[in-house]
Short mmCIF file of C-alpha atoms in Angstrom, two decimals:
data_model
loop_
_atom_site.label_atom_id
_atom_site.label_comp_id
_atom_site.label_asym_id
_atom_site.label_seq_id
_atom_site.Cartn_x
_atom_site.Cartn_y
_atom_site.Cartn_z
CA MET A 1 0.07 -0.01 -0.01
CA SER A 2 1.63 3.18 -0.93
CA ALA A 3 1.85 6.33 1.22
CA PRO A 4 -1.43 8.95 0.76
CA ALA A 5 -0.76 11.97 -1.69
CA LEU A 6 -0.70 15.26 -0.02
CA PRO A 7 -3.44 17.75 -0.94
CA ASP A 8 -2.85 19.68 -4.42
CA PHE A 9 -0.58 22.43 -3.37
CA GLU A 10 -2.04 25.18 -5.62
CA THR A 11 -5.62 24.18 -4.52
CA THR A 12 -4.35 24.76 -1.21
CA ILE A 13 -3.03 27.96 -1.81
CA ARG A 14 -6.44 28.99 -3.36
CA LEU A 15 -8.08 28.10 -0.45
CA GLY A 16 -5.86 30.29 2.03
CA GLN A 17 -7.69 33.08 0.00
CA GLY A 18 -4.27 35.24 -0.30
CA GLU A 19 -3.08 34.22 3.30
CA LEU A 20 -0.46 32.22 2.12
CA ASP A 21 1.86 32.12 -1.03
CA ALA A 22 3.18 29.32 -2.38
CA ALA A 23 6.64 29.74 -0.23
CA GLU A 24 4.80 30.08 3.12
CA LEU A 25 2.87 26.80 2.21
CA ALA A 26 6.20 25.00 1.73
CA GLU A 27 7.26 26.50 5.03
CA CYS A 28 4.19 25.08 6.51
CA HIS A 29 4.98 21.51 5.26
CA GLY A 30 8.81 21.89 6.28
CA LEU A 31 7.56 22.99 9.98
CA LEU A 32 5.07 19.98 10.01
CA THR A 33 7.88 17.44 9.00
CA GLY A 34 10.30 18.68 11.44
CA LEU A 35 7.61 18.74 14.36
CA LEU A 36 7.00 15.19 13.33
CA CYS A 37 10.37 13.98 13.28
CA ARG A 38 11.10 15.31 17.07
CA GLU A 39 7.41 14.65 18.11
CA PRO A 40 6.05 11.89 16.29
CA ALA A 41 3.06 11.80 18.34
CA SER A 42 2.58 15.51 17.51
CA THR A 43 -1.14 16.33 16.46
CA ALA A 44 -2.42 18.26 14.03
CA SER A 45 -3.41 20.99 16.71
CA ASP A 46 0.17 20.73 17.66
CA PHE A 47 1.14 21.77 14.09
CA LYS A 48 -1.55 24.65 14.04
CA PHE A 49 -0.51 25.92 17.27
CA GLN A 50 3.03 26.11 15.71
CA LEU A 51 1.88 27.64 12.63
CA SER A 52 0.20 30.21 14.69
CA ALA A 53 3.52 31.02 16.60
CA MET A 54 5.31 31.78 13.55
CA LYS A 55 2.59 34.06 12.23
CA LEU A 56 1.82 31.39 9.45
CA ALA A 57 -2.01 30.38 8.49
CA VAL A 58 -3.17 32.61 11.46
CA ASN A 59 -6.76 33.30 10.23
CA SER A 60 -7.18 30.26 7.93
CA SER A 61 -10.41 29.37 6.49
CA ALA A 62 -12.31 26.31 7.46
CA GLU A 63 -11.33 24.93 3.74
CA LEU A 64 -7.50 25.68 4.62
CA ASP A 65 -7.87 24.57 8.03
CA SER A 66 -9.07 21.12 6.53
CA ALA A 67 -6.36 20.96 3.88
CA LEU A 68 -3.55 21.72 6.81
CA THR A 69 -5.36 19.03 8.90
CA GLU A 70 -5.16 16.61 5.99
CA ALA A 71 -1.67 17.54 4.86
CA HIS A 72 -0.77 16.66 8.70
CA ALA A 73 -2.14 12.83 8.70
CA CYS A 74 -0.81 12.35 5.06
CA THR A 75 2.62 13.70 6.11
CA VAL A 76 2.25 11.49 9.36
CA ARG A 77 1.37 8.28 7.22
CA GLN A 78 4.45 9.26 4.33
CA LEU A 79 7.10 9.27 7.05
CA GLN A 80 5.66 5.81 8.72
CA ASP A 81 5.65 4.56 4.88
CA GLU A 82 8.07 1.51 4.37
CA GLU A 83 8.51 2.27 0.95
CA PHE A 84 9.90 5.96 1.72
CA GLY A 85 6.85 7.44 0.30
CA PHE A 86 7.61 10.67 1.63
CA VAL A 87 7.53 13.94 -0.58
CA LEU A 88 7.93 17.70 0.21
CA TRP A 89 4.78 19.86 -0.27
CA LEU A 90 6.09 22.42 -2.74
CA PRO A 91 4.95 24.02 -6.06
CA ASP A 92 4.07 21.67 -9.15
CA ASP A 93 7.26 21.20 -11.48
CA ASP A 94 5.34 23.61 -14.15
CA GLU A 95 5.77 26.65 -11.52
CA PRO A 96 8.85 28.79 -12.67
CA LEU A 97 12.13 27.35 -10.97
CA GLU A 98 12.84 30.73 -9.22
CA GLU A 99 9.58 29.98 -7.31
CA ARG A 100 10.40 26.20 -6.53
CA ILE A 101 13.85 27.34 -5.34
CA ILE A 102 12.45 29.97 -2.84
CA ALA A 103 9.57 27.75 -1.79
CA LEU A 104 12.48 24.81 -0.94
CA GLY A 105 14.43 27.27 0.87
CA ARG A 106 11.27 28.07 2.79
CA TRP A 107 10.52 24.30 3.29
CA CYS A 108 14.04 23.85 4.88
CA SER A 109 13.76 26.90 6.93
CA GLY A 110 10.29 25.65 8.23
CA PHE A 111 11.98 21.95 8.90
CA LEU A 112 14.55 23.67 11.12
CA ALA A 113 11.85 25.59 13.02
CA GLY A 114 10.05 22.29 13.60
CA LEU A 115 13.07 20.43 14.58
CA VAL A 116 14.08 23.13 17.44
CA CYS A 117 10.75 23.11 18.59
CA GLY A 118 11.39 19.86 20.02
CA GLY A 119 14.53 20.92 21.93
CA GLN A 120 18.12 21.10 21.18
CA LEU A 121 19.86 19.53 18.53
CA ASP A 122 23.31 18.69 20.18
CA ALA A 123 22.92 15.31 20.30
CA LEU A 124 22.96 14.72 16.69
CA SER A 125 25.63 12.22 14.77
CA PRO A 126 28.13 14.06 12.74
CA GLU A 127 26.64 12.99 9.82
CA ALA A 128 22.95 14.33 10.89
CA ALA A 129 24.64 17.68 12.18
CA GLU A 130 26.32 18.07 8.64
CA ALA A 131 22.85 17.66 6.95
CA ILE A 132 21.47 20.52 9.28
CA GLN A 133 24.36 23.05 8.08
CA ASP A 134 23.37 21.76 4.27
CA LEU A 135 19.83 22.52 5.16
CA GLN A 136 20.76 25.62 6.74
CA GLN A 137 22.35 26.56 3.51
CA ILE A 138 19.44 25.84 1.38
CA ALA A 139 17.23 27.76 3.38
CA GLN A 140 19.39 30.73 2.47
CA ALA A 141 20.05 30.14 -1.18
CA GLU A 142 18.59 32.18 -3.68
CA MET A 143 18.63 32.30 -7.79
CA THR A 144 21.46 33.85 -8.89
CA ALA A 145 21.08 36.06 -11.88
CA GLN A 146 22.13 34.45 -14.79
CA GLY A 147 21.97 36.07 -18.24
CA PRO A 148 20.35 33.99 -21.16
CA GLU A 149 23.37 32.69 -22.38
CA GLU A 150 24.69 31.53 -18.99
CA SER A 151 21.56 29.86 -17.95
CA ASP A 152 21.02 26.07 -18.99
CA GLY A 153 17.29 25.53 -18.21
CA GLU A 154 17.61 21.47 -18.15
CA GLU A 155 20.96 21.51 -16.08
CA ASP A 156 19.11 23.64 -13.29
CA GLU A 157 16.05 21.49 -13.39
CA MET A 158 18.38 18.55 -12.77
CA ALA A 159 19.99 20.22 -9.98
CA PHE A 160 16.97 21.43 -8.30
CA THR A 161 15.59 17.42 -8.67
CA GLU A 162 18.72 16.56 -6.90
CA ILE A 163 18.59 19.15 -4.24
CA VAL A 164 14.81 18.22 -3.53
CA GLU A 165 15.94 14.57 -3.11
CA TYR A 166 18.57 15.21 -0.93
CA VAL A 167 16.44 16.93 1.28
CA ARG A 168 13.70 14.34 1.20
CA VAL A 169 16.57 11.86 2.13
CA VAL A 170 17.55 14.41 5.10
CA ALA A 171 14.26 14.59 6.38
CA LEU A 172 13.74 10.79 6.39
CA MET A 173 17.13 10.09 8.08
CA MET A 174 16.28 12.69 10.76
CA HIS A 175 12.88 10.85 11.28
CA GLU A 176 14.78 7.76 11.90
CA ASP A 177 17.47 9.31 14.01
CA PHE A 178 15.16 10.89 16.34
CA ARG A 179 12.46 7.77 16.31
CA GLY A 180 15.54 5.29 17.57
CA PRO A 181 15.23 1.73 17.24
CA GLY A 182 11.70 0.31 17.73
CA GLN A 183 11.04 -2.32 20.40
CA HIS A 184 11.26 -5.27 17.83
CA GLU A 185 14.53 -3.99 15.93
CA ALA A 186 17.94 -5.13 16.49
CA ILE A 187 20.61 -2.38 17.60
CA HIS A 188 23.76 -3.17 15.74
#
């Protein structure tokens, strides 16, 4: 059984009736993922409380609230999926690359905030600490201005796809690191 799909990204933005743009919605999902990595039992209410604390989705409509609750439930199941069906909630591939890069940066920023909500990160493995530094750099990244003769859209798309996959794997790694071994799993 595959992991459930998140609500449609663009539809969810429209449900926000101007309250959230693409980057902010991506940040919401990053925050949610970070929270669930640190506190797997976090509820949709916990998530919405943190959104409010970060001044995201403060005055959400009932429709947006419902979509965020659905995103919480889907993300919980995706993170638990044995087939690694977890995906980042980002703008669709047909949106401009610049918008997707900004959204990915905000996703990473939200993810880091969600991790910190659960306490200090000083007990991380060296690999996890390095991954956190990478996410901090991605969160600060902006599209560099290139002239048309310097830009290669296909290479840029491939690089973006690789970075998204790296961030996805880091999130799954953090989820496993904070979860620790289950009661029936051997520790090697």
